[in-house]
Coordinates of C-alpha atoms and ligand atoms in Angstrom, one line a residue:
M1 CA 82.8 62.9 65.2
A2 CA 86.0 64.5 63.8
R3 CA 89.2 63.1 62.9
I4 CA 92.0 65.0 64.8
A5 CA 95.7 64.6 64.6
I6 CA 97.6 65.3 67.8
G7 CA 101.3 65.8 68.8
G8 CA 103.8 67.8 70.6
F9 CA 107.4 69.4 70.5
Q10 CA 108.4 71.2 73.6
H11 CA 111.4 73.3 74.6
E12 CA 112.0 76.3 77.0
T13 CA 115.1 78.0 75.6
N14 CA 117.3 80.2 77.7
T15 CA 119.5 81.9 75.0
F16 CA 122.0 82.7 77.7
A17 CA 122.7 79.2 78.8
P18 CA 125.9 77.4 77.9
V19 CA 124.6 74.0 76.5
K20 CA 122.2 73.5 73.4
A21 CA 119.5 70.8 73.0
T22 CA 120.5 68.0 70.8
Y23 CA 118.2 65.2 69.3
Q24 CA 119.3 62.9 72.0
D25 CA 118.0 65.3 74.6
F26 CA 114.6 65.0 72.9
E27 CA 114.8 61.3 72.5
M28 CA 115.6 60.8 76.2
A29 CA 113.1 60.6 79.0
D30 CA 113.8 63.0 81.8
G31 CA 110.9 64.1 84.2
W32 CA 108.7 63.6 81.3
P33 CA 108.5 60.9 78.6
G34 CA 111.1 60.8 75.9
L35 CA 110.3 60.9 72.1
T36 CA 107.2 58.9 71.7
R37 CA 105.5 58.0 68.3
G38 CA 102.0 56.8 67.1
D39 CA 99.8 54.6 69.2
A40 CA 102.3 54.3 72.0
I41 CA 101.3 58.0 72.8
F42 CA 97.9 56.8 74.2
E43 CA 99.8 54.5 76.7
V44 CA 102.7 56.4 77.7
F45 CA 101.1 59.7 78.5
R46 CA 98.0 58.2 80.3
G47 CA 97.5 60.0 83.8
I48 CA 100.5 62.5 83.4
N49 CA 100.1 66.1 84.2
L50 CA 100.8 67.3 80.6
P51 CA 98.5 68.9 78.1
L52 CA 98.4 66.2 75.7
P53 CA 96.7 63.4 77.9
G54 CA 94.2 66.1 79.1
F55 CA 93.4 66.7 75.4
I56 CA 93.1 63.1 74.7
E57 CA 90.8 62.3 77.4
R58 CA 88.4 65.1 76.8
A59 CA 88.5 64.7 72.9
R60 CA 87.8 61.0 73.3
A61 CA 84.9 61.5 75.6
A62 CA 83.5 63.7 72.9
G63 CA 83.8 60.7 70.5
H64 CA 86.5 62.1 68.2
D65 CA 88.9 59.9 66.4
L66 CA 92.5 60.8 67.2
V67 CA 95.5 60.3 65.2
P68 CA 98.7 60.2 67.3
L69 CA 101.8 61.8 65.4
L70 CA 104.7 62.4 67.7
W71 CA 105.5 64.1 71.0
C72 CA 108.9 65.1 72.5
S73 CA 110.5 67.6 75.0
A74 CA 114.1 68.3 76.3
S75 CA 115.1 70.0 79.6
P76 CA 115.3 73.7 79.5
S77 CA 118.7 74.7 77.8
A78 CA 120.3 76.9 75.4
H79 CA 119.0 76.9 71.7
V80 CA 117.7 73.9 69.9
E81 CA 120.4 72.7 67.4
R82 CA 119.5 73.5 63.8
D83 CA 119.5 70.0 62.6
T84 CA 117.5 69.0 65.6
F85 CA 114.7 71.5 65.0
E86 CA 114.7 70.5 61.4
R87 CA 114.7 66.7 61.8
I88 CA 111.8 66.7 64.4
S89 CA 109.7 69.5 62.7
G90 CA 110.4 67.6 59.4
D91 CA 109.0 64.3 61.0
L92 CA 106.0 66.0 62.2
L93 CA 105.3 67.8 58.9
N94 CA 105.7 64.3 57.2
L95 CA 103.2 62.6 59.5
I96 CA 100.9 65.4 58.8
R97 CA 101.3 65.1 55.0
Q98 CA 100.6 61.6 55.1
Q99 CA 97.1 61.8 56.8
P100 CA 94.4 61.5 54.1
K101 CA 91.8 63.7 55.7
L102 CA 92.0 65.6 58.9
D103 CA 89.3 67.8 60.7
G104 CA 91.5 69.2 63.0
L105 CA 95.1 69.4 64.6
Y106 CA 96.1 69.7 68.2
L107 CA 99.7 70.5 69.3
D108 CA 101.1 70.4 72.8
L109 CA 103.9 73.2 72.5
H110 CA 105.8 75.2 75.1
G111 CA 106.0 78.6 73.3
A112 CA 109.6 79.6 74.4
M113 CA 111.6 77.6 71.9
V114 CA 114.6 79.2 70.1
S115 CA 116.5 77.4 67.7
E116 CA 120.1 78.1 66.3
H117 CA 118.4 79.6 63.2
Q118 CA 114.8 80.7 64.3
E119 CA 114.0 83.0 67.1
D120 CA 110.4 82.0 67.1
G121 CA 110.5 78.1 66.9
E122 CA 106.8 77.5 67.5
G123 CA 105.9 80.4 65.1
E124 CA 108.1 78.8 62.4
L125 CA 106.8 75.3 63.0
L126 CA 103.0 76.7 62.7
E127 CA 103.7 78.5 59.6
R128 CA 105.2 75.4 57.9
I129 CA 102.2 73.3 59.1
R130 CA 99.7 75.9 57.8
A131 CA 101.3 75.7 54.4
I132 CA 100.4 72.0 54.3
V133 CA 97.0 72.0 55.9
G134 CA 95.6 75.0 54.2
P135 CA 94.2 78.2 55.9
S136 CA 90.9 76.8 57.3
L137 CA 91.8 73.5 59.3
P138 CA 91.3 74.2 63.0
V139 CA 94.8 74.2 64.6
V140 CA 94.6 74.5 68.4
V141 CA 97.9 74.9 70.4
S142 CA 98.3 74.6 74.2
L143 CA 101.2 76.6 75.6
D144 CA 103.2 76.9 78.9
L145 CA 102.8 80.0 81.2
H146 CA 106.2 80.9 80.2
A147 CA 105.6 81.1 76.5
N148 CA 106.7 84.2 74.8
L149 CA 103.6 84.7 72.5
T150 CA 104.5 86.0 68.9
Q151 CA 102.5 87.4 66.1
R152 CA 103.4 84.3 63.8
M153 CA 101.9 82.0 66.4
L154 CA 98.7 84.0 66.6
R155 CA 98.4 84.2 62.8
H156 CA 98.9 80.5 62.1
A157 CA 97.1 78.9 65.0
S158 CA 93.2 79.0 65.2
A159 CA 93.6 79.2 69.0
L160 CA 96.4 79.5 71.5
V161 CA 95.7 78.2 75.2
V162 CA 98.0 79.0 77.9
C163 CA 98.3 77.3 81.1
R164 CA 97.3 79.3 84.3
T165 CA 99.5 78.2 87.2
Y166 CA 103.1 78.4 88.4
P167 CA 104.0 75.9 89.8
H168 CA 102.5 74.2 86.7
V169 CA 99.7 72.2 88.4
D170 CA 97.2 72.6 85.4
L171 CA 98.9 71.4 82.5
A172 CA 96.5 68.4 82.0
E173 CA 93.6 70.9 82.5
T174 CA 95.0 73.2 79.8
G175 CA 94.7 70.2 77.4
T176 CA 91.3 69.8 78.4
R177 CA 90.4 73.3 77.7
S178 CA 92.0 73.1 74.5
A179 CA 89.9 70.1 73.5
E180 CA 86.7 72.1 74.4
L181 CA 87.9 75.0 72.1
M182 CA 88.6 72.6 69.5
D183 CA 85.1 71.2 69.9
R184 CA 83.7 74.7 69.6
L185 CA 85.8 75.6 66.4
L186 CA 84.6 72.4 64.7
R187 CA 81.1 73.1 65.5
H188 CA 80.8 76.9 64.8
G189 CA 83.8 77.9 62.8
P190 CA 86.7 80.3 63.3
L191 CA 86.8 82.8 66.2
A192 CA 88.1 86.4 66.1
K193 CA 91.4 86.9 67.8
A194 CA 93.5 89.7 69.5
M195 CA 96.8 89.9 71.1
R196 CA 98.4 92.6 73.4
R197 CA 101.8 92.9 75.0
A198 CA 103.0 94.5 78.1
E199 CA 106.3 96.4 77.8
F200 CA 108.0 95.0 80.8
L201 CA 109.6 91.7 81.7
V202 CA 108.7 90.0 84.9
P203 CA 111.4 88.1 86.9
L204 CA 110.3 84.4 87.5
P205 CA 109.9 84.8 91.4
W206 CA 107.1 87.3 90.9
Q207 CA 105.4 85.2 88.2
C208 CA 104.2 82.7 90.9
T209 CA 100.5 82.2 90.9
L210 CA 100.3 81.4 94.6
I211 CA 100.9 85.1 95.5
N212 CA 99.5 88.4 94.1
P213 CA 99.4 90.0 91.9
A214 CA 99.7 86.9 89.6
A215 CA 97.0 84.9 91.6
A216 CA 94.4 87.9 91.2
L217 CA 95.2 88.3 87.4
Y218 CA 94.8 84.8 86.6
R219 CA 91.3 84.8 88.4
V220 CA 90.2 87.7 86.2
V221 CA 91.4 86.0 83.1
E222 CA 89.5 82.9 84.0
E223 CA 86.3 84.9 84.7
S224 CA 86.5 86.7 81.4
E225 CA 85.6 83.2 79.6
G226 CA 82.0 82.2 79.3
P227 CA 78.6 82.6 77.5
G228 CA 78.4 86.3 76.2
R229 CA 82.2 86.8 77.0
A230 CA 85.4 85.5 75.5
A231 CA 85.6 82.1 74.2
S232 CA 89.1 81.8 75.4
A233 CA 91.3 84.2 77.3
S234 CA 95.1 83.7 78.1
F235 CA 97.8 85.5 79.8
A236 CA 101.4 84.2 79.4
F237 CA 104.2 85.8 81.6
G238 CA 106.8 85.0 78.9
F239 CA 110.4 83.6 79.6
P240 CA 112.7 86.5 80.5
P241 CA 116.1 84.7 79.5
A242 CA 115.2 84.6 75.9
D243 CA 117.1 87.3 73.8
I244 CA 114.3 87.6 71.2
A245 CA 112.3 90.5 69.9
E246 CA 108.9 89.2 71.2
C247 CA 110.0 88.3 74.7
G248 CA 107.6 89.1 77.5
P249 CA 104.2 89.1 79.0
A250 CA 101.2 89.1 76.5
V251 CA 97.6 88.4 76.5
V252 CA 95.6 86.6 73.7
V253 CA 91.8 86.5 73.4
Y254 CA 89.4 84.7 71.1
A255 CA 85.7 85.9 70.8
D256 CA 82.8 85.7 68.3
S257 CA 83.5 89.1 67.0
A258 CA 86.6 91.1 66.6
V259 CA 85.2 94.0 68.7
E260 CA 84.7 91.7 71.6
A261 CA 88.2 90.0 71.2
E262 CA 90.0 93.5 71.2
R263 CA 87.9 95.1 73.9
E264 CA 88.7 92.0 76.3
A265 CA 92.3 92.1 75.3
D266 CA 92.5 95.6 76.0
R267 CA 90.8 95.2 79.4
L268 CA 93.2 92.3 80.5
I269 CA 96.4 93.9 79.3
G270 CA 95.3 97.1 81.3
M271 CA 95.2 95.2 84.4
V272 CA 98.6 93.6 83.8
N273 CA 100.0 97.1 83.2
A274 CA 98.3 98.3 86.4
A275 CA 99.9 95.6 88.3
E276 CA 103.5 96.6 87.1
K277 CA 104.5 98.2 90.4
E278 CA 103.4 95.0 92.4
F279 CA 105.7 92.9 90.2
A280 CA 108.5 95.2 91.2
G281 CA 109.0 93.1 94.4
K282 CA 112.3 93.5 96.5
I283 CA 115.4 91.6 95.7
W284 CA 117.5 91.3 98.9
Q285 CA 121.2 91.2 99.1
K286 CA 122.4 88.4 101.0
D287 CA 123.8 89.9 104.1
E288 CA 120.8 92.3 104.3
A289 CA 118.6 89.4 104.1
V290 CA 120.3 87.3 106.8
R291 CA 120.5 90.2 109.1
Y292 CA 116.8 90.8 108.7
A293 CA 116.0 87.2 109.0
I294 CA 117.9 86.9 112.4
A295 CA 116.2 89.9 113.8
R296 CA 112.7 88.9 112.6
S297 CA 113.0 85.2 113.6
A298 CA 113.6 86.3 117.3
N299 CA 110.0 86.7 117.8
A300 CA 108.5 84.7 115.0
T301 CA 107.0 81.4 115.5
R302 CA 107.5 80.1 112.0
P303 CA 110.6 80.0 109.8
I304 CA 111.7 82.9 107.6
I305 CA 112.5 81.7 104.0
L306 CA 115.3 82.9 102.0
A307 CA 114.9 81.9 98.5
D308 CA 118.4 81.5 97.1
T309 CA 116.9 81.9 93.7
Q310 CA 120.1 82.6 91.5
D311 CA 121.4 79.2 92.3
N312 CA 118.0 77.4 91.5
P313 CA 118.9 74.1 89.7
G314 CA 115.4 74.3 87.9
A315 CA 116.5 77.5 86.1
G316 CA 120.2 77.3 85.3
G317 CA 121.9 77.2 88.7
N318 CA 123.9 74.3 89.8
S319 CA 122.6 74.2 93.5
D320 CA 126.3 74.1 94.8
S321 CA 126.8 77.9 95.4
V322 CA 127.8 78.4 99.2
D323 CA 127.6 82.3 99.0
L324 CA 124.5 82.5 101.1
L325 CA 125.8 79.9 103.4
E326 CA 128.8 82.1 104.2
S327 CA 126.6 84.9 105.1
L328 CA 124.5 82.7 107.5
V329 CA 127.5 81.3 109.2
T330 CA 129.6 84.6 109.3
L331 CA 126.5 86.6 110.8
K332 CA 125.8 83.8 113.2
A333 CA 122.2 82.6 112.1
E334 CA 121.7 80.2 114.9
G335 CA 118.9 77.8 113.9
A336 CA 119.2 78.2 110.2
V337 CA 119.0 75.3 107.6
F338 CA 120.5 75.6 104.2
A339 CA 119.2 73.2 101.4
N340 CA 120.0 71.4 99.2
L341 CA 123.8 71.7 98.7
Y342 CA 124.8 69.5 95.6
D343 CA 128.2 68.1 96.5
P344 CA 128.7 64.5 96.2
E345 CA 132.3 64.4 97.4
T346 CA 131.2 66.2 100.6
A347 CA 128.5 63.7 101.0
R348 CA 130.8 60.9 100.5
I349 CA 133.2 62.2 103.2
A350 CA 130.5 62.7 105.6
H351 CA 129.5 59.1 105.2
E352 CA 132.9 58.1 105.8
A353 CA 133.1 60.4 109.0
G354 CA 130.1 58.7 110.2
L355 CA 127.3 60.1 112.5
H356 CA 128.6 62.5 115.1
G357 CA 131.9 62.5 113.3
S358 CA 133.5 65.7 111.9
F359 CA 135.9 66.8 109.0
E360 CA 137.5 69.8 107.6
R361 CA 137.3 70.8 104.0
G362 CA 136.0 73.4 101.5
I363 CA 132.6 72.6 100.4
G364 CA 130.3 73.6 97.4
A365 CA 131.3 75.0 94.1
W366 CA 131.3 71.5 92.9
C367 CA 130.5 72.1 89.3
G368 CA 133.4 74.7 88.6
S369 CA 131.3 77.8 87.7
P370 CA 133.6 80.9 87.2
G371 CA 133.3 83.2 90.2
L372 CA 132.0 80.5 92.9
Q373 CA 134.2 79.7 95.9
K374 CA 134.1 76.8 98.2
F375 CA 133.3 77.5 101.7
R376 CA 136.0 76.0 104.2
G377 CA 135.3 74.9 107.9
R378 CA 135.2 72.1 110.3
F379 CA 131.8 70.4 109.8
K380 CA 130.0 68.1 112.2
V381 CA 127.9 65.3 110.9
L382 CA 124.4 65.4 112.4
G383 CA 122.4 63.2 110.1
L384 CA 123.1 60.7 107.2
G385 CA 120.6 59.2 104.5
D386 CA 120.7 57.1 101.4
G387 CA 118.7 59.7 99.4
N388 CA 115.9 57.3 98.8
F389 CA 112.4 58.6 99.9
K390 CA 109.0 59.6 98.8
A391 CA 108.3 63.2 98.2
T392 CA 105.2 64.5 100.3
G393 CA 104.6 68.0 99.1
P394 CA 102.1 69.2 96.4
F395 CA 104.8 69.7 93.6
Y396 CA 106.8 66.3 93.7
R397 CA 104.1 64.3 95.5
G398 CA 104.4 60.6 95.3
N399 CA 107.8 61.0 93.3
N400 CA 110.4 58.5 94.5
M401 CA 113.3 60.7 95.2
Q402 CA 116.7 59.3 94.5
L403 CA 119.3 62.1 95.6
G404 CA 122.2 59.6 96.3
P405 CA 124.0 59.6 99.5
M406 CA 122.8 62.7 101.7
A407 CA 124.1 64.4 104.8
L408 CA 123.2 67.0 107.5
L409 CA 126.3 69.0 108.3
E410 CA 126.6 71.8 111.1
L411 CA 128.8 74.8 111.3
G412 CA 128.3 77.7 113.7
G413 CA 124.7 76.9 114.4
T414 CA 123.7 76.5 110.7
R415 CA 122.8 73.1 109.4
I416 CA 123.4 72.2 105.7
V417 CA 121.5 69.6 103.8
V418 CA 123.9 68.0 101.3
T419 CA 122.8 65.9 98.3
S420 CA 124.6 63.6 95.7
R421 CA 122.3 64.6 92.9
K422 CA 121.0 68.1 91.9
Q423 CA 117.5 68.7 92.9
Q424 CA 115.4 71.8 93.6
A425 CA 114.7 72.2 97.4
A426 CA 111.0 72.1 96.9
D427 CA 109.8 69.3 99.2
Q428 CA 109.9 69.1 103.0
A429 CA 110.8 65.5 102.9
M430 CA 114.2 66.3 101.5
L431 CA 115.0 68.0 104.8
R432 CA 113.3 65.3 107.0
H433 CA 115.1 62.5 105.3
V434 CA 118.3 63.6 107.2
G435 CA 116.6 64.6 110.3
V436 CA 115.4 68.3 110.0
E437 CA 111.8 69.2 110.9
P438 CA 111.4 72.2 108.6
A439 CA 108.8 74.0 110.4
E440 CA 110.9 74.2 113.6
A441 CA 113.9 75.9 111.8
K442 CA 114.4 79.6 112.5
I443 CA 115.6 80.4 109.1
L444 CA 115.3 78.2 105.9
A445 CA 117.6 79.2 103.0
L446 CA 116.1 77.1 100.0
K447 CA 117.7 76.6 96.4
S448 CA 114.5 77.4 94.5
S449 CA 112.7 80.3 92.9
V450 CA 109.0 79.4 92.9
H451 CA 108.3 75.7 93.1
F452 CA 109.2 75.6 96.9
R453 CA 106.2 77.7 97.6
A454 CA 103.9 74.8 97.0
D455 CA 105.2 72.9 100.1
F456 CA 106.9 75.7 102.4
Q457 CA 104.7 78.7 102.0
P458 CA 102.3 77.3 104.4
I459 CA 104.9 76.9 107.1
A460 CA 106.5 80.2 106.5
E461 CA 106.5 83.5 108.6
E462 CA 107.9 85.6 105.7
I463 CA 109.5 84.9 102.4
L464 CA 112.5 87.0 101.0
I465 CA 114.0 86.6 97.4
V466 CA 117.7 86.8 97.7
A467 CA 120.4 87.4 95.2
A468 CA 123.5 85.4 96.2
A469 CA 126.1 84.2 93.8
G470 CA 124.7 81.8 91.1
D471 CA 124.2 81.3 87.4
N472 CA 120.5 82.3 87.3
P473 CA 120.4 86.1 87.6
V474 CA 117.2 87.4 89.1
D475 CA 117.7 90.9 87.9
N476 CA 117.3 90.9 84.3
C477 CA 119.4 93.7 83.9
A478 CA 122.4 91.5 84.4
L479 CA 121.8 89.6 81.2
P480 CA 123.6 90.9 78.0
Y481 CA 120.5 91.2 75.7
R482 CA 121.1 92.2 72.2
H483 CA 117.8 91.4 70.2
L484 CA 114.9 92.4 72.5
R485 CA 112.5 95.2 71.0
K486 CA 113.6 98.7 72.0
G487 CA 111.4 100.4 74.7
L488 CA 110.9 97.0 76.7
R489 CA 111.7 97.5 80.4
L490 CA 114.0 94.8 81.6
M491 CA 112.4 94.8 85.1
P492 CA 109.0 96.3 86.3
L493 CA 109.3 99.8 86.6
G494 CA 112.9 99.6 85.3
E495 CA 115.0 100.8 82.6
A496 CA 113.9 100.6 79.0
F497 CA 116.0 98.5 76.5
Q498 CA 117.9 100.7 74.1
G499 CA 119.5 98.1 72.0
F500 CA 121.9 97.1 74.5
S501 CA 121.5 96.0 78.1
A502 CA 123.6 97.2 81.1
T503 CA 125.9 94.3 81.0
S504 CA 126.5 94.5 77.3
R505 CA 127.5 98.2 77.7
T506 CA 130.6 97.3 79.8
Ligands
ZN601 ZN1 107.1 77.1 82.5

C-alpha cells in the first residue's frame, strides 16, 4: 500500500481569445465541478467522466491510501491571469509541502495551459513540484487529447498519460490507466521515456477519433502497449490556437529501456507523419457547400450535414452567425434545418407572435462580434418550446438541457432552431424539442466542429466542414501567430511558419 497525493488544475488556453481566466472562473462550477479541496473531492467527483475519479477508483481498489489536495478547472478562454496561476499553483505546492511522507503524486492536468507569464503552464507547475518532492518520487500526470506536450512536462513528470478520444468519452478511463501506470512505477521503479513531435498542426475537425485517420492512429497507439512492448504510449493532437513554441501534435512513450522507448516513439510519429495528407481535409466555402448539398440531397435518403465550425460555441464562436443561413435561404435549400441560432430576443418575439404567427426582423449577430451581420426577413413560427428537455445523444446523454425559450422559424424553405442560451448543436433532442425530426431533414447545418458527430454521424449521408463567418477560424493560417517554432506547418501539407503568419504579415 502506498500513500499517493492527488489533485488537478486544468485549463485549455486559446491565446487568441478575448477574455482571460480569473480565479473566480476556477472557483465556479460549470459543466464540471468548481474548485474542490480535501476530502470533498471523494464525494464531488464520484462517477464523473474525468480522469481524477477514474484514478481514485482504481488506486483505491489497489489498496492505496489517497491524500486529496485540490482540483479546479475553468472553461477554455484566453490566458490564465498571472495572479490566478500563482495563487492556485501556490496552494497546490503548499499542500504538497505539508505532506509528511508521500510515495507518489497524481495530477489531473489538461496540457494546454498558458498563463500571462508562462507559455508552458503545466511544465512550470511540474518543475516547481519536482523541486519540492525531489527527483525520485513517482509523479504521474493525465492529460487531454488537446495537450501541447512540452520538454519540461516530459522532464519533470515520471509519466504523461493522454486521453484517446475526441469527443472525449474516455477521460475516466485515462485516470484508470494513470493509476495502473503509477502502480507499475511504485513496484518496478522509473521507466525510460521518449517524445517525438510532428511538424504540422491539425485543425480540430480532423482530430476527431470517430473518423480516420485519427481512429486508426489511436488503435495503433493502444496496441503498442503490453507485455514486451511499451509500458505506456500516448499521442496528443495539441491545441492549435495556442501561440507557443511547442504547439502541435506529439507522441510520448515509456518503456523498460531507452532503446525500446525511442524505437516505439519513432514508429508512432512515423505513422502520424504518414497520415499528414489525410488530415488535409477539404474546407468548403459556404455557397459552394450549399450548392453541393442541394444537388447531393436530391437523390440521398439521409441528410447532408454542414458543420458550421467557425461559429462553434465550444471553441470560441457565439452560435449567433447567420452567414451560412443566408446562403441556405438565398440558394433556396428547401428542407434545410439550421441549428442552433443563439438569439434570445428573437426567441422572445417568436413566443409573442405565437405558433403559426409571423414577424419581420433582423435575426442573429446577437453578441456584436465585429464583421457579423443580422439576416433580415419575414419569419414564420413553426414551433415553440421552453428549452427544458433531456439530451438523448451519446455526448450530452442524460443531461437536463436548459436552453431557455426556443423557437422553430421558417423562411424560404429553411427552418431555423433558435435558443435563448448558447449550446453546441450536438444532440438530436435539441431539434426534436421544437418539432424537427433530424433524420428527415434534407440538409442539417449544425454549429459544432466535432462533438455533433457522436449523435449525428449515424444519420448522415455525408458531412462537409464549412467555413462561414465566425470567431473560431478552421484555417490556422488565419491566426496571427508570432511565437510558434519556425518550420512548423500551420495546416497539414501547408506553408511552414517563418516567424510570422499569413495574417500578421498584412
Ligand atoms: Zn480537449
